[in-house]
Coordinates of C-alpha atoms in Angstrom, one line a residue:
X1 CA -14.5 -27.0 -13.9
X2 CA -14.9 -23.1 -14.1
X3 CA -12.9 -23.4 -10.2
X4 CA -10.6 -25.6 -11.5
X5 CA -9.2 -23.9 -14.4
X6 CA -9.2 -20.1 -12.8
X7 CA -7.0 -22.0 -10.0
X8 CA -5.0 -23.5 -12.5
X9 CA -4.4 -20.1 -14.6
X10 CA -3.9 -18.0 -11.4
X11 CA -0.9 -20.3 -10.0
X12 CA 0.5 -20.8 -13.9
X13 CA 0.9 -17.1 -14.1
X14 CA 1.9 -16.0 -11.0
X15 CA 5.3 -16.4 -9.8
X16 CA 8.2 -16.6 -12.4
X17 CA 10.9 -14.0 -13.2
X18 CA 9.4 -12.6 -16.2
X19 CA 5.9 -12.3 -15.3
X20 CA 7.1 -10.5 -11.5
X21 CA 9.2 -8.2 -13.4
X22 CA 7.0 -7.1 -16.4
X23 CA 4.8 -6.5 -13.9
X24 CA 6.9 -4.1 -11.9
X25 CA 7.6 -2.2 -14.6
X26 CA 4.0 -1.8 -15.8
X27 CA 3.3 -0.4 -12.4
X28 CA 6.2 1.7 -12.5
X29 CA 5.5 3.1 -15.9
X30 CA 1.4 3.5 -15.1
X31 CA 2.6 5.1 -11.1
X32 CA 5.2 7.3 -12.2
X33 CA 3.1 8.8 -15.5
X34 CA -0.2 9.3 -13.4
X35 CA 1.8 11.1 -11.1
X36 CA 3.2 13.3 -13.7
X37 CA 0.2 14.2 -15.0
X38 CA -1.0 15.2 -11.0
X39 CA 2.1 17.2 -10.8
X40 CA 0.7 19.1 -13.7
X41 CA -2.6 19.3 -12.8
X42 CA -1.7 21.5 -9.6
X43 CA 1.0 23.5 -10.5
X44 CA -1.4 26.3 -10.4
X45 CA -2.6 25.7 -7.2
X46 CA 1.3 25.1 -6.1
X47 CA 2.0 28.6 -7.4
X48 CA -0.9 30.4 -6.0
X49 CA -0.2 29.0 -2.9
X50 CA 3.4 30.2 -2.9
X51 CA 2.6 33.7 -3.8
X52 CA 0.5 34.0 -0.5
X53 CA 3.2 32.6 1.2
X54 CA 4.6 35.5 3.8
X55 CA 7.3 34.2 5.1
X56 CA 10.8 32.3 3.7
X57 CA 10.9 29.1 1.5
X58 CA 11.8 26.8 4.5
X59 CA 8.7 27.6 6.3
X60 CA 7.1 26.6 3.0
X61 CA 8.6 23.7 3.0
X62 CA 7.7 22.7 6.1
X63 CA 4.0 23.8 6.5
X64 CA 3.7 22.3 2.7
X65 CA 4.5 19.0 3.7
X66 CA 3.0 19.0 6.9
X67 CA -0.5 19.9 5.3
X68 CA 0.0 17.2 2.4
X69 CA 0.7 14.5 5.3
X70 CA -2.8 15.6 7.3
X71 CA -4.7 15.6 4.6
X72 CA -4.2 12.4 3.0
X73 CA -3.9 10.8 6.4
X74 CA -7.8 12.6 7.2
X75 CA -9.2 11.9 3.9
X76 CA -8.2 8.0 3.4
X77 CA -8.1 6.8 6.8
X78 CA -11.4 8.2 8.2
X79 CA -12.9 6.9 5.1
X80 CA -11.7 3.7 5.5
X81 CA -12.8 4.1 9.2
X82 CA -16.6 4.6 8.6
X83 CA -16.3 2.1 6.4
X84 CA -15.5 -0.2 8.9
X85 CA -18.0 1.3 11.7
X86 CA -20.9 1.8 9.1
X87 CA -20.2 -1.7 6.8
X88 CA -20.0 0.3 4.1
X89 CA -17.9 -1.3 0.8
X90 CA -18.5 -4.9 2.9
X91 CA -17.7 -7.2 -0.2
X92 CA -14.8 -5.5 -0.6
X93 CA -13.1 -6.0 2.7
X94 CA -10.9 -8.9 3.3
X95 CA -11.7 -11.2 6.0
X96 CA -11.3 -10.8 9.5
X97 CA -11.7 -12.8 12.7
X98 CA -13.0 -11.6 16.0
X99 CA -9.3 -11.4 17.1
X100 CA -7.6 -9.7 14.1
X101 CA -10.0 -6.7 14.9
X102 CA -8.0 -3.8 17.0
X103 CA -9.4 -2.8 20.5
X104 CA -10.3 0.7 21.6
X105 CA -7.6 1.2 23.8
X106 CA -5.1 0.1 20.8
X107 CA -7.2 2.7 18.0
X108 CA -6.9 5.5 21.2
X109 CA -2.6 4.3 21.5
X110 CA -2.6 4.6 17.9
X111 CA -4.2 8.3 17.2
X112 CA -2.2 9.4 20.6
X113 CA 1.1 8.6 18.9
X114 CA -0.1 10.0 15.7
X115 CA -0.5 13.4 16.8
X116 CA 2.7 13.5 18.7
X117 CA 3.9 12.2 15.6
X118 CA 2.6 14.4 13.5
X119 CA 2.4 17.9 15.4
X120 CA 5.6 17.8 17.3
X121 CA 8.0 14.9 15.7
X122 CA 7.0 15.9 12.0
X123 CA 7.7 19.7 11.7
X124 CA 10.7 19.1 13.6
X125 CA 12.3 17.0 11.4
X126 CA 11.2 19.2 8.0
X127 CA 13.4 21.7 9.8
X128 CA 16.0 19.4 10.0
X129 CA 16.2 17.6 6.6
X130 CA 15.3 21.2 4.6
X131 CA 19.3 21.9 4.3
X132 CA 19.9 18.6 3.2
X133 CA 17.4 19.0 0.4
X134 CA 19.2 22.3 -0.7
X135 CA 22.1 20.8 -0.4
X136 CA 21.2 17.4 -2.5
X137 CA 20.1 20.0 -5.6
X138 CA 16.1 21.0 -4.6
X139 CA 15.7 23.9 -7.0
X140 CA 14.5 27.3 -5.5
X141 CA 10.5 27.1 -4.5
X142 CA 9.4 29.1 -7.3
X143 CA 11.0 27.6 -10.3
X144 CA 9.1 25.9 -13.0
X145 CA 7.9 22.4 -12.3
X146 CA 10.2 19.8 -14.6
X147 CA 9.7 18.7 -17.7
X148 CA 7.8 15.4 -18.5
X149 CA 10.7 12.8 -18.6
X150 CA 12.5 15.0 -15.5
X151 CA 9.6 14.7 -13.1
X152 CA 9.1 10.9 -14.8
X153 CA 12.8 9.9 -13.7
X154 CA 12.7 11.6 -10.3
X155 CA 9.3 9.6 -9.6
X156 CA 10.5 6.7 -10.8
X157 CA 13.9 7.1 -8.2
X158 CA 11.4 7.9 -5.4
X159 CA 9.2 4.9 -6.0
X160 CA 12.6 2.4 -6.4
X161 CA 14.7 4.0 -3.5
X162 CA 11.2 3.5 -1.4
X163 CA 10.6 0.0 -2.4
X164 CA 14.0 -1.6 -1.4
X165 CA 15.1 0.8 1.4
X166 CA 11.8 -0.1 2.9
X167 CA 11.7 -4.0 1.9
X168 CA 15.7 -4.3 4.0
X169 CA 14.9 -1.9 6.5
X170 CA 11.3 -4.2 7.4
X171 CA 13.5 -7.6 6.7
X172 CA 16.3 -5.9 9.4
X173 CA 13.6 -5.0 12.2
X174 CA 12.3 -8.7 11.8
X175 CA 16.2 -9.7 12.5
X176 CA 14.8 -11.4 16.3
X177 CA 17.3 -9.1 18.5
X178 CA 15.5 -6.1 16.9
X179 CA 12.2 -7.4 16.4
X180 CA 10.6 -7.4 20.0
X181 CA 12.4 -4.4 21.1
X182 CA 12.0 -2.1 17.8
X183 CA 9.0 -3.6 15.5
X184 CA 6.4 -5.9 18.0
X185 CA 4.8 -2.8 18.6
X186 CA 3.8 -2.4 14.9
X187 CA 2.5 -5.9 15.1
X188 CA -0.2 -5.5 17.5
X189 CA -2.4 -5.2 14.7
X190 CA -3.0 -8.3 13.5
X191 CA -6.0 -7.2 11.2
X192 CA -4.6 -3.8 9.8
X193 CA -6.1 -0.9 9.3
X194 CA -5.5 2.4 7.8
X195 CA -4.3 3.8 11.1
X196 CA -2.2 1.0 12.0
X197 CA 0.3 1.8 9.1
X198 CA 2.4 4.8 11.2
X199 CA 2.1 3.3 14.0
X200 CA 5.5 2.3 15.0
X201 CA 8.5 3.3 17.8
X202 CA 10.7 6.1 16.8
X203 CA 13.4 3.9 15.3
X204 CA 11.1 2.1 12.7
X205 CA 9.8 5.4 11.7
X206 CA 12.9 6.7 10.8
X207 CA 14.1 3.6 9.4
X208 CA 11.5 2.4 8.0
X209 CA 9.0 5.0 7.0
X210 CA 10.5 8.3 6.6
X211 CA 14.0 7.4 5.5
X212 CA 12.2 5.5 2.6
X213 CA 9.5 7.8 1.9
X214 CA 11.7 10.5 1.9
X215 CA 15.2 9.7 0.4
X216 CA 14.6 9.5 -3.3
X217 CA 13.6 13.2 -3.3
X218 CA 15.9 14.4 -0.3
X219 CA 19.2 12.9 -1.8
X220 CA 18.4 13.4 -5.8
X221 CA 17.6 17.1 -5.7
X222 CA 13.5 16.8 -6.9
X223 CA 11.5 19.8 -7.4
X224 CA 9.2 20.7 -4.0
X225 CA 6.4 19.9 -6.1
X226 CA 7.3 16.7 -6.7
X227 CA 7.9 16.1 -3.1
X228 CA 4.5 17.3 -2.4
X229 CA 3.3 14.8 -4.7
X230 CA 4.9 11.7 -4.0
X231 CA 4.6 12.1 0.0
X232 CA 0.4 12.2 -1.1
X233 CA 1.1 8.8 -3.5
X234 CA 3.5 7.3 -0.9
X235 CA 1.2 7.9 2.0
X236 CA -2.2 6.9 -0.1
X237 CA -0.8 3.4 -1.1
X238 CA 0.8 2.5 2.6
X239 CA -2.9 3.4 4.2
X240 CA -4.7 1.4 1.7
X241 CA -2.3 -1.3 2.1
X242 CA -3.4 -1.6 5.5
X243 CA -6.7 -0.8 5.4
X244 CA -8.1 -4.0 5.4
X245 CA -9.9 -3.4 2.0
X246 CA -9.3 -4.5 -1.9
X247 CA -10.2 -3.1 -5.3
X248 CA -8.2 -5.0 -7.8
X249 CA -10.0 -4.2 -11.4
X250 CA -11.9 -1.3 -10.5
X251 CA -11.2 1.4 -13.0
X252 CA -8.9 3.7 -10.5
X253 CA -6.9 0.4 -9.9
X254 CA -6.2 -0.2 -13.5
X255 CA -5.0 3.3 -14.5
X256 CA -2.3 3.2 -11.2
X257 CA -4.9 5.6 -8.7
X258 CA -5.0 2.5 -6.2
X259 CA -2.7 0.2 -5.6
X260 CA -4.4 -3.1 -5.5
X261 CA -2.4 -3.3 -8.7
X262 CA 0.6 -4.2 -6.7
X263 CA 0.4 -7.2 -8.2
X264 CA -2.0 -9.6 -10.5
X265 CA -3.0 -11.8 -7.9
X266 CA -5.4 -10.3 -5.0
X267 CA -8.4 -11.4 -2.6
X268 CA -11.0 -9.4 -3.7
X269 CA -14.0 -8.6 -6.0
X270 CA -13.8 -6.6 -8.9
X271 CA -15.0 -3.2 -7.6
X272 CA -18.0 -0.4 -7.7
X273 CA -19.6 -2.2 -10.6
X274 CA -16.4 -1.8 -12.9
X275 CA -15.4 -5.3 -15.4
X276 CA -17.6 -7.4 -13.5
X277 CA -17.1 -10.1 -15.5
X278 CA -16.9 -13.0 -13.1
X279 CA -19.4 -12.1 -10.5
X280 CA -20.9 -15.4 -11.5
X281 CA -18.2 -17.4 -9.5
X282 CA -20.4 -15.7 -6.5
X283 CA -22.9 -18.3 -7.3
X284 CA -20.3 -21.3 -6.5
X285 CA -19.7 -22.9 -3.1
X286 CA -21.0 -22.5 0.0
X287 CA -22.1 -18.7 1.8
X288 CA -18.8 -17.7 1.9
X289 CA -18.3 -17.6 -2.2
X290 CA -15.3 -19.0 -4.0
X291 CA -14.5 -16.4 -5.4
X292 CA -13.6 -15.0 -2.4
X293 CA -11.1 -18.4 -1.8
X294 CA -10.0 -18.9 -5.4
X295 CA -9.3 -14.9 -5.9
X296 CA -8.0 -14.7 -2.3
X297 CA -4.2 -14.7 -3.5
X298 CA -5.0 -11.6 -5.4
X299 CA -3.5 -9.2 -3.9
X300 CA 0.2 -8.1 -2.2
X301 CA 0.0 -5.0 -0.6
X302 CA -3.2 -5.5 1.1
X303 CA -3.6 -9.9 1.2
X304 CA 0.0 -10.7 1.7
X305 CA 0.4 -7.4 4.2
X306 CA -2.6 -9.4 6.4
X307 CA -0.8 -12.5 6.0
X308 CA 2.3 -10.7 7.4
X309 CA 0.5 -9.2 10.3
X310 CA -1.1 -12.8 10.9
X311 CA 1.6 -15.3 10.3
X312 CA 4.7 -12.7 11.2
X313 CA 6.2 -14.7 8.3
X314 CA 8.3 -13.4 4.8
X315 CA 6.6 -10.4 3.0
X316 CA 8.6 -7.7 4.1
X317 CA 8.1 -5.5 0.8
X318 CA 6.8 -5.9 -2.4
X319 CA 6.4 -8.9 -4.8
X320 CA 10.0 -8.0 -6.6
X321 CA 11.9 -7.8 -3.6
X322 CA 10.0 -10.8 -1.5
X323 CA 10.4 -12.7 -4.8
X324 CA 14.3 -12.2 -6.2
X325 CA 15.3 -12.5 -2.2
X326 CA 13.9 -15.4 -1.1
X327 CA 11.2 -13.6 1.2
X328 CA 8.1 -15.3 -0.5
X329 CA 8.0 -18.8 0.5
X330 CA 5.9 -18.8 3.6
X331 CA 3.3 -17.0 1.8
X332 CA 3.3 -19.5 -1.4
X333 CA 2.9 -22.5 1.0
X334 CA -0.4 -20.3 2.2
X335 CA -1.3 -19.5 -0.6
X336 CA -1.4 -24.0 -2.1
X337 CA -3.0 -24.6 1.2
X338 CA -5.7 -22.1 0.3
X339 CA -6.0 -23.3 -3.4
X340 CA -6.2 -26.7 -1.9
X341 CA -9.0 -25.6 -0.1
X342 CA -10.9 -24.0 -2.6
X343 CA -10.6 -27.0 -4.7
X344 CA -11.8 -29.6 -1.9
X345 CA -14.8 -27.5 -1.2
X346 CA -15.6 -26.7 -4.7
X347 CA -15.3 -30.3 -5.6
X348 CA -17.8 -31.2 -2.3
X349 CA -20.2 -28.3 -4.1
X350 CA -20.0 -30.0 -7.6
X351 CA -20.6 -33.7 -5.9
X352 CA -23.9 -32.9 -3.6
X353 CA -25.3 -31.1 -6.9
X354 CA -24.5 -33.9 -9.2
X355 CA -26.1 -36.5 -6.6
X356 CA -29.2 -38.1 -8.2
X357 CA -32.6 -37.5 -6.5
X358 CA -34.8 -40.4 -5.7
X359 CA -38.0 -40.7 -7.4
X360 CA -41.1 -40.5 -5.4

């Protein structure tokens, strides 16, 4: 009954027009505040920084940016890393087959491109798109950081011009003449990791990742500051989505830190101890847990990105845009099946305990 009801709540409240919506604008409210309040938190850093700074603003600019991108990629995706090689933060790490898991040679293609990527490609292009900052409005290096509600509005532009340029600019590489040619090569991970979330060709990662990422600052004149700071929350929330791993509930989740709170239904266990209010659905079903199979439509940007990399099927962005554009359905139809699962196994569970024992 306890199986049947949470399956019953879960699909009542997932997917209508409201509910999708309300939800986006939680997140957006939660995301764009928390960042706000990072943006303030390191403003003296930001300054210190700048006054050791020998050289002009563009070089600033550049080595800023640059250094932002290394770190979070270090940090979050070698974390994620010895996770996997150590089994560390095993209940939280969404299932895998022996052939979703990415081969040597494909982890060596993927850190070779990287550092291209990211020691050649990367400070080339800073040089390049710096003008176009300027010219779009950025505010000299060493004026104040904006106001609340400024920084709020320019985060909030970041996060929306990110969110759709990225959902049409996925949905176009999927178009079949530009799919083998341009995108296949992102798609040879079919279990994700952190890693696997730059690697792309050259056209996707203009298209795709940087024109995205970095439009809603470039073309709306944001302070470098806030630049600094979305690139860090842009670049934190694309790793975890591919990392493989889920923390919906933890306390980072619910305050907007992690992005498991893409959307109210995810595959995984409450995390590091926090609300852990349902562990007893552990105790149901067979080795595996239901939970794991009743939750395991929890989660978007980490459950419906696997699903992506698996079934190469819908889910080119978000919940908002898969749902208002039609982008959804293939990942509904898994997500009954797996319901219909959970229930058929959960029902076997509850009819083997319920069978009487002969007296002897």
């Amino acid at each position: 009954r306890l199986v049947s009801f949470a399956m019953t709540a879960a699909t009542n409240m997932e997917f209508n027009a409201a509910s999708v919506l309300l939800r986006f604008l939680s997140r957006v409210v939660k995301g764009a505040s928390l960042a706000v309040l990072v943006l303030w938190c390191l403003e003296s850093v930001y300054r210190s920084c700048l006054e050791a700074w020998p050289y002009d603003e563009r070089s600033f600019f550049i080595v800023s940016s640059v250094m932002v991108h290394e770190l979070v990629y270090v940090t979050v995706n070698v974390f994620f890393h010895l996770c996997d090689q150590n089994g560390w933060l095993a209940r939280y790490k969404l299932a895998r087959s022996e052939g979703q898991l990415p081969t040597a040679e494909l982890m060596h293609a993927t850190w070779k491109m990287a550092s291209i990527n990211h020691l050649l490609i990367q400070p080339v292009s800073l040089l390049l798109v710096y003008q176009i900052f300027v010219w779009c409005g950025m505010p000299p290096l060493d004026a104040p950081f904006p106001p609340f509600w400024v920084a709020f509005r320019q985060f909030v532009i970041c996060l929306l011009f990110n969110r759709f340029g990225f959902y049409f600019a996925h949905r176009l590489l999927h178009y079949k003449p530009l799919y083998k040619r341009f995108h296949k090569q992102h798609h040879r991970f079919s279990g994700t990791v952190g890693f696997a979330a730059e690697y792309a060709g050259p056209l996707e990662q203009f298209l795709a990742n940087a024109l995205p990422t970095v439009g809603g600052c470039m073309f709306f004149g944001s302070h470098l500051g806030v630049w600094l700071v979305w690139q860090a929350w842009r670049l934190e929330q694309t790793y975890e989505s591919h990392s493989g791993y889920c923390f919906r509930g933890s306390l980072l989740d619910r305050i907007g830190m992690l992005h498991a709170n893409a959307t109210e239904h995810r595959t995984c266990r409450r995390s590091i101890g926090v609300w852990r209010w349902w562990w007893w659905f552990e105790v149901l079903g067979d080795g595996v847990g239901v939970s794991h199979r009743v939750f395991s439509f929890f989660n978007l940007f980490s459950f419906q990105d696997d699903f992506h990399h698996t079934k190469n099927l819908g889910n080119y962005g978000g919940e908002l845009e898969d749902y208002f554009f039609g982008t959804m359905t293939p990942y509904m139809e898994h997500k009954a099946a797996l319901a219909a699962a959970a229930s058929t196994s959960s029902t076997s569970v509850a009819a083997k305990s319920a069978k009487p024992v002969k007296a002897e």
